[in-house]
mmCIF file of C-alpha atoms in Angstrom:
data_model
loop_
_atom_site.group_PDB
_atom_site.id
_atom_site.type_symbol
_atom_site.label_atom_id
_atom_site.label_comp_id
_atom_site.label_asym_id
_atom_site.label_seq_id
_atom_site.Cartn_x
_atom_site.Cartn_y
_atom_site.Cartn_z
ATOM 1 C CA UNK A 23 53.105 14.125 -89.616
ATOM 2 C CA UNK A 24 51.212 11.292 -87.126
ATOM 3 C CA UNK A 25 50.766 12.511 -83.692
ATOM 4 C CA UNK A 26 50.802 9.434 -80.766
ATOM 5 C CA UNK A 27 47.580 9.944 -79.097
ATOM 6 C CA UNK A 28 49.708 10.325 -75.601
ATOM 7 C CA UNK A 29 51.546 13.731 -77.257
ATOM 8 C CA UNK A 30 51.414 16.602 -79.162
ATOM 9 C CA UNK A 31 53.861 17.282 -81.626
ATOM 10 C CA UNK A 32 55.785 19.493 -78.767
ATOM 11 C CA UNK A 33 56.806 16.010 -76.774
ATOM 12 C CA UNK A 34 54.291 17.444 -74.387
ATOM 13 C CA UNK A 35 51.330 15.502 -72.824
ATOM 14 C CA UNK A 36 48.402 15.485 -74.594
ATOM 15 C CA UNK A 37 45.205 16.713 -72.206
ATOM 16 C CA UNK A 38 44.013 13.881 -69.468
ATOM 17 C CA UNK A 39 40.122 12.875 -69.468
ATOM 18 C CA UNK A 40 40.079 12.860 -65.162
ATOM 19 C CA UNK A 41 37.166 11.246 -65.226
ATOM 20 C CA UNK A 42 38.587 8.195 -66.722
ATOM 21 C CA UNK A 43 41.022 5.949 -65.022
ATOM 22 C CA UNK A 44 44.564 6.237 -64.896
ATOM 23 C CA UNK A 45 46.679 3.788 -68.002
ATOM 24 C CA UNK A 46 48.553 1.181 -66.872
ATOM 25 C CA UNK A 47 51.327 3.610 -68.368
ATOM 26 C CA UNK A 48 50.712 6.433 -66.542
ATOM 27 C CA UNK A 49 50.341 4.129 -63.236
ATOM 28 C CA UNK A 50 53.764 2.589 -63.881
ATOM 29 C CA UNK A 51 55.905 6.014 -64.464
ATOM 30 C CA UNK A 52 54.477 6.870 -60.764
ATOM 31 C CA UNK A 53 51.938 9.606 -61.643
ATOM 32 C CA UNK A 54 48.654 9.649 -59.624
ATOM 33 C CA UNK A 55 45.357 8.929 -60.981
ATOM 34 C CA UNK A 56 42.961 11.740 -61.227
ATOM 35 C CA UNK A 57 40.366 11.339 -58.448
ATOM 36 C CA UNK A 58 36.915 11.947 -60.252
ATOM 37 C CA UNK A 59 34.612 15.151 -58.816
ATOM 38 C CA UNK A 60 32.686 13.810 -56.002
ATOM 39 C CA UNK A 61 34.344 10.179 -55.233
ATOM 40 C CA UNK A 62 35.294 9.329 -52.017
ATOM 41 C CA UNK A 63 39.356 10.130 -51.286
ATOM 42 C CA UNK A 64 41.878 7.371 -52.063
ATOM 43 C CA UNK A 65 42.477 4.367 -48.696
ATOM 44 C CA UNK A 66 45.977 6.330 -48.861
ATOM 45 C CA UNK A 67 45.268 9.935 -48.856
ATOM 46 C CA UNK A 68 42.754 9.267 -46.197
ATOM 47 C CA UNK A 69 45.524 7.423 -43.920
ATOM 48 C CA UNK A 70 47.688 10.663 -45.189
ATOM 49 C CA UNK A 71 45.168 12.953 -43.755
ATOM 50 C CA UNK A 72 44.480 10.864 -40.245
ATOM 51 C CA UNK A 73 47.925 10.718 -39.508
ATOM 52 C CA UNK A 74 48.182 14.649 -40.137
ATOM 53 C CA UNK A 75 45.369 14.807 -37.400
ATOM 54 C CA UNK A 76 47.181 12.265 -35.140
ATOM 55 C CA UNK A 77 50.121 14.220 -35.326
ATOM 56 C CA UNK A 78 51.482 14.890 -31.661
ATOM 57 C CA UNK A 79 50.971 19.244 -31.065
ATOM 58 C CA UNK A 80 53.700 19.678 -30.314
ATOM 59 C CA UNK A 81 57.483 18.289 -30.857
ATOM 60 C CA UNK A 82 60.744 19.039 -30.003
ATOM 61 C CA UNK A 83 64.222 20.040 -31.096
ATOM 62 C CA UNK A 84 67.216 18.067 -31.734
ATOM 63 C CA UNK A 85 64.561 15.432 -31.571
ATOM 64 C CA UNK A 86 67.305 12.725 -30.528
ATOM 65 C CA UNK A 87 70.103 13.693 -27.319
ATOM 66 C CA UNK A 88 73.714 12.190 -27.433
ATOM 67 C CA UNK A 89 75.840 12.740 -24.501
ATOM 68 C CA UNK A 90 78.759 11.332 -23.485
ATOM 69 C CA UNK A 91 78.380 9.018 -20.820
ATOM 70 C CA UNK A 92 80.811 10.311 -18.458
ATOM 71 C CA UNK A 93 78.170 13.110 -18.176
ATOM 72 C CA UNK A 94 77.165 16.665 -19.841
ATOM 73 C CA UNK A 95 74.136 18.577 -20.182
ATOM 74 C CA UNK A 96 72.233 19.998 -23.349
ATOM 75 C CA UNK A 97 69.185 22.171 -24.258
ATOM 76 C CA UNK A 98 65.929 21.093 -26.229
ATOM 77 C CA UNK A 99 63.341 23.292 -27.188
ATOM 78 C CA UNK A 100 59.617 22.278 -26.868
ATOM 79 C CA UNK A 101 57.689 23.692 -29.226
ATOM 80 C CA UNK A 102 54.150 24.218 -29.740
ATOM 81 C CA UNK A 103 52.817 25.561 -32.424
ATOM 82 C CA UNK A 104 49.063 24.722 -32.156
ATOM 83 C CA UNK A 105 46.531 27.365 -30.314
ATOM 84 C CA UNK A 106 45.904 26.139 -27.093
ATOM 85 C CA UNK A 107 47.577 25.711 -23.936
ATOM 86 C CA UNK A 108 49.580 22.700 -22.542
ATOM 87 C CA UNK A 109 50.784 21.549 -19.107
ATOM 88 C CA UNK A 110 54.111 19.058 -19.452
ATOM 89 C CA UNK A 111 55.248 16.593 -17.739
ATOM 90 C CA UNK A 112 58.861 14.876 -17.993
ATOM 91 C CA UNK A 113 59.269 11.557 -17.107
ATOM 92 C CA UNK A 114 62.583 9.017 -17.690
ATOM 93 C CA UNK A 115 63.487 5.328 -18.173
ATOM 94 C CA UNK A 116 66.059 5.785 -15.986
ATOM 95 C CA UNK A 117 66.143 7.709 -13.225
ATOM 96 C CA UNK A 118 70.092 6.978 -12.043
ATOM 97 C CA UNK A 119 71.641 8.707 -15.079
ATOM 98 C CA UNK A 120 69.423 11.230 -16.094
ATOM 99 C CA UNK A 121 68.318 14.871 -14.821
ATOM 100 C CA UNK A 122 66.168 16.967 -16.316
ATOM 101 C CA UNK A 123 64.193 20.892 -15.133
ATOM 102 C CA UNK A 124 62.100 21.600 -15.220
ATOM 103 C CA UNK A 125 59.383 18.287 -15.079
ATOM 104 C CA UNK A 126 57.060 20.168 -15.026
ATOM 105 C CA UNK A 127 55.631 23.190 -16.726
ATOM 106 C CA UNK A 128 53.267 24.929 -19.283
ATOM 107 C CA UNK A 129 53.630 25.692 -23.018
ATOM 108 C CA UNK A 130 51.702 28.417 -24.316
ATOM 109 C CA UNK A 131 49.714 28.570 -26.953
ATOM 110 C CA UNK A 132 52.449 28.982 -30.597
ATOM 111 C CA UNK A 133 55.584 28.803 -28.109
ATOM 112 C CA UNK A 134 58.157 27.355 -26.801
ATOM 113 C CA UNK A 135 59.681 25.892 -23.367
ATOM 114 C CA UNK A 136 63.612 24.737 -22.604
ATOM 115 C CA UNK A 137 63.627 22.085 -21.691
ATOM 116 C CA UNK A 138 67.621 21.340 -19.696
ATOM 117 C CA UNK A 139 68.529 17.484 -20.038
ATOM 118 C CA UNK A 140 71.323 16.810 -17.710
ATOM 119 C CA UNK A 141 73.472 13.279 -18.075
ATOM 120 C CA UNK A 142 75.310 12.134 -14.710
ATOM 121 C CA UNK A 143 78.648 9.722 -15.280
ATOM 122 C CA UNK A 144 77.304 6.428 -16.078
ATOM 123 C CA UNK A 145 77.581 3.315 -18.457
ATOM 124 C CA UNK A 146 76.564 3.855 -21.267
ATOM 125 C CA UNK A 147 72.889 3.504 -21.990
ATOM 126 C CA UNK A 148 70.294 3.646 -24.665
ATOM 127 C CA UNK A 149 67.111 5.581 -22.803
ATOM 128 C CA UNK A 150 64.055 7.754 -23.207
ATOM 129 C CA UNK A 151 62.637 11.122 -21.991
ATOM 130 C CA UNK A 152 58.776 10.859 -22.327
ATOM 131 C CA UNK A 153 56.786 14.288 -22.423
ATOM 132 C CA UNK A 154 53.109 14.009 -21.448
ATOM 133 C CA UNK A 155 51.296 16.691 -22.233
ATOM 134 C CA UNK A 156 47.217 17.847 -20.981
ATOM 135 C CA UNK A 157 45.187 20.500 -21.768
ATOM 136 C CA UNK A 158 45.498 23.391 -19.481
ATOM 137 C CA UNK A 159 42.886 25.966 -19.618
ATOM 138 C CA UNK A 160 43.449 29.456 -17.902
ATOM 139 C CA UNK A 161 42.404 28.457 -14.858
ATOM 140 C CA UNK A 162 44.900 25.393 -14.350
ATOM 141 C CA UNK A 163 46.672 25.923 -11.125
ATOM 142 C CA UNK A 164 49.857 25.419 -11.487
ATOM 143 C CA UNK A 165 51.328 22.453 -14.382
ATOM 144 C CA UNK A 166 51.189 19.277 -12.076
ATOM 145 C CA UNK A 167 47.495 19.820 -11.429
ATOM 146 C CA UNK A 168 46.355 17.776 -14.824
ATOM 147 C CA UNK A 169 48.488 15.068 -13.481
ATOM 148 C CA UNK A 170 47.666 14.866 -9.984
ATOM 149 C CA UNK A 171 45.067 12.140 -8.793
ATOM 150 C CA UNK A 172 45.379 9.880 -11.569
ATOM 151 C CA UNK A 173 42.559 12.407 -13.132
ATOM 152 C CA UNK A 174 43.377 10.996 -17.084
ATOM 153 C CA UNK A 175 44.212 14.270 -18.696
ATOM 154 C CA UNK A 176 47.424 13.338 -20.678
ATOM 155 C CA UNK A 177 46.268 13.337 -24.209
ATOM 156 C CA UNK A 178 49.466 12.201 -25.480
ATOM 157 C CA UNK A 179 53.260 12.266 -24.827
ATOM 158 C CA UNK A 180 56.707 12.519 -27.259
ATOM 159 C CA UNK A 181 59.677 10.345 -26.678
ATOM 160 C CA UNK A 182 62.869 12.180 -26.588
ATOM 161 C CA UNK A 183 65.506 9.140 -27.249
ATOM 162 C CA UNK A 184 68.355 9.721 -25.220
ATOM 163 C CA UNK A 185 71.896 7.762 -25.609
ATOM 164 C CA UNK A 186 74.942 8.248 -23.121
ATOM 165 C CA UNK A 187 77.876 6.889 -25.299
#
């Protein structure tokens, strides 16, 4: 009985040479080409890992708020599970509709912070709460102090889209 040089005679496929390019066949079911020992990563599993990197520290949950627009309040959770400590600081498009406590405040190092979005009776309106965050070493007196005099510590924010329908 002939064997097909892809198989065995189990249907299963026969062993892969990865230091030889990927077939057009294997390309076009979707499997990845072996990267060779020692060649430099793939343009995409490079972007893959920067954007990993890039990734804000922390995020939070529901990660999008509906409220009616006649008004209601909800809770989020701000979580952060990296090992340092942040200082927060909320800001809104729209300050006529929207409440939120506290603006400001610290997340520790692999926790967690409420964060208490209140909507007042409005129209209804398509909006954003944006959550700066800065380093806050031990020492940080009280959480407005990275933001205070312009000083440039935000090292990124999260946008918490918020709809009153």
């Amino acid at each position: 009985m002939e064997t097909d040089n892809a198989q065995n005679q189990n249907n299963a496929p026969a062993s892969v040479d990865v230091n030889q390019p990927a077939t057009q066949s294997e390309q076009a079911l979707g499997e990845p080409a072996a990267q060779p020992v020692g060649e430099a990563p793939a343009p995409e599993a490079m972007e893959q890992q920067q954007n990993e990197e890039n990734r804000a520290p922390i995020s939070i949950e529901p990660p999008v708020g509906r409220f009616r627009a006649e008004g209601g309040q909800e809770s989020f959770i701000i979580l952060n599970p990296a090992n340092q400590r942040y200082a927060f600081k909320v800001k809104t498009s729209n300050i006529d509709d929207w409440r939120v406590r506290p603006v400001y405040g610290f997340l520790e190092a692999q926790n967690q912070s409420e964060l208490v979005v209140q909507r007042l009776d409005g129209p209804p309106t398509d909006d954003r709460l944006v959550i700066q965050y800065a380093l806050a070493p031990p020492e940080v007196d009280g959480p407005r102090a990275p933001f205070q005099n312009g000083n440039g510590a935000v090292i990124g924010e999260v946008t918490l889209p918020v709809k009153g329908e």
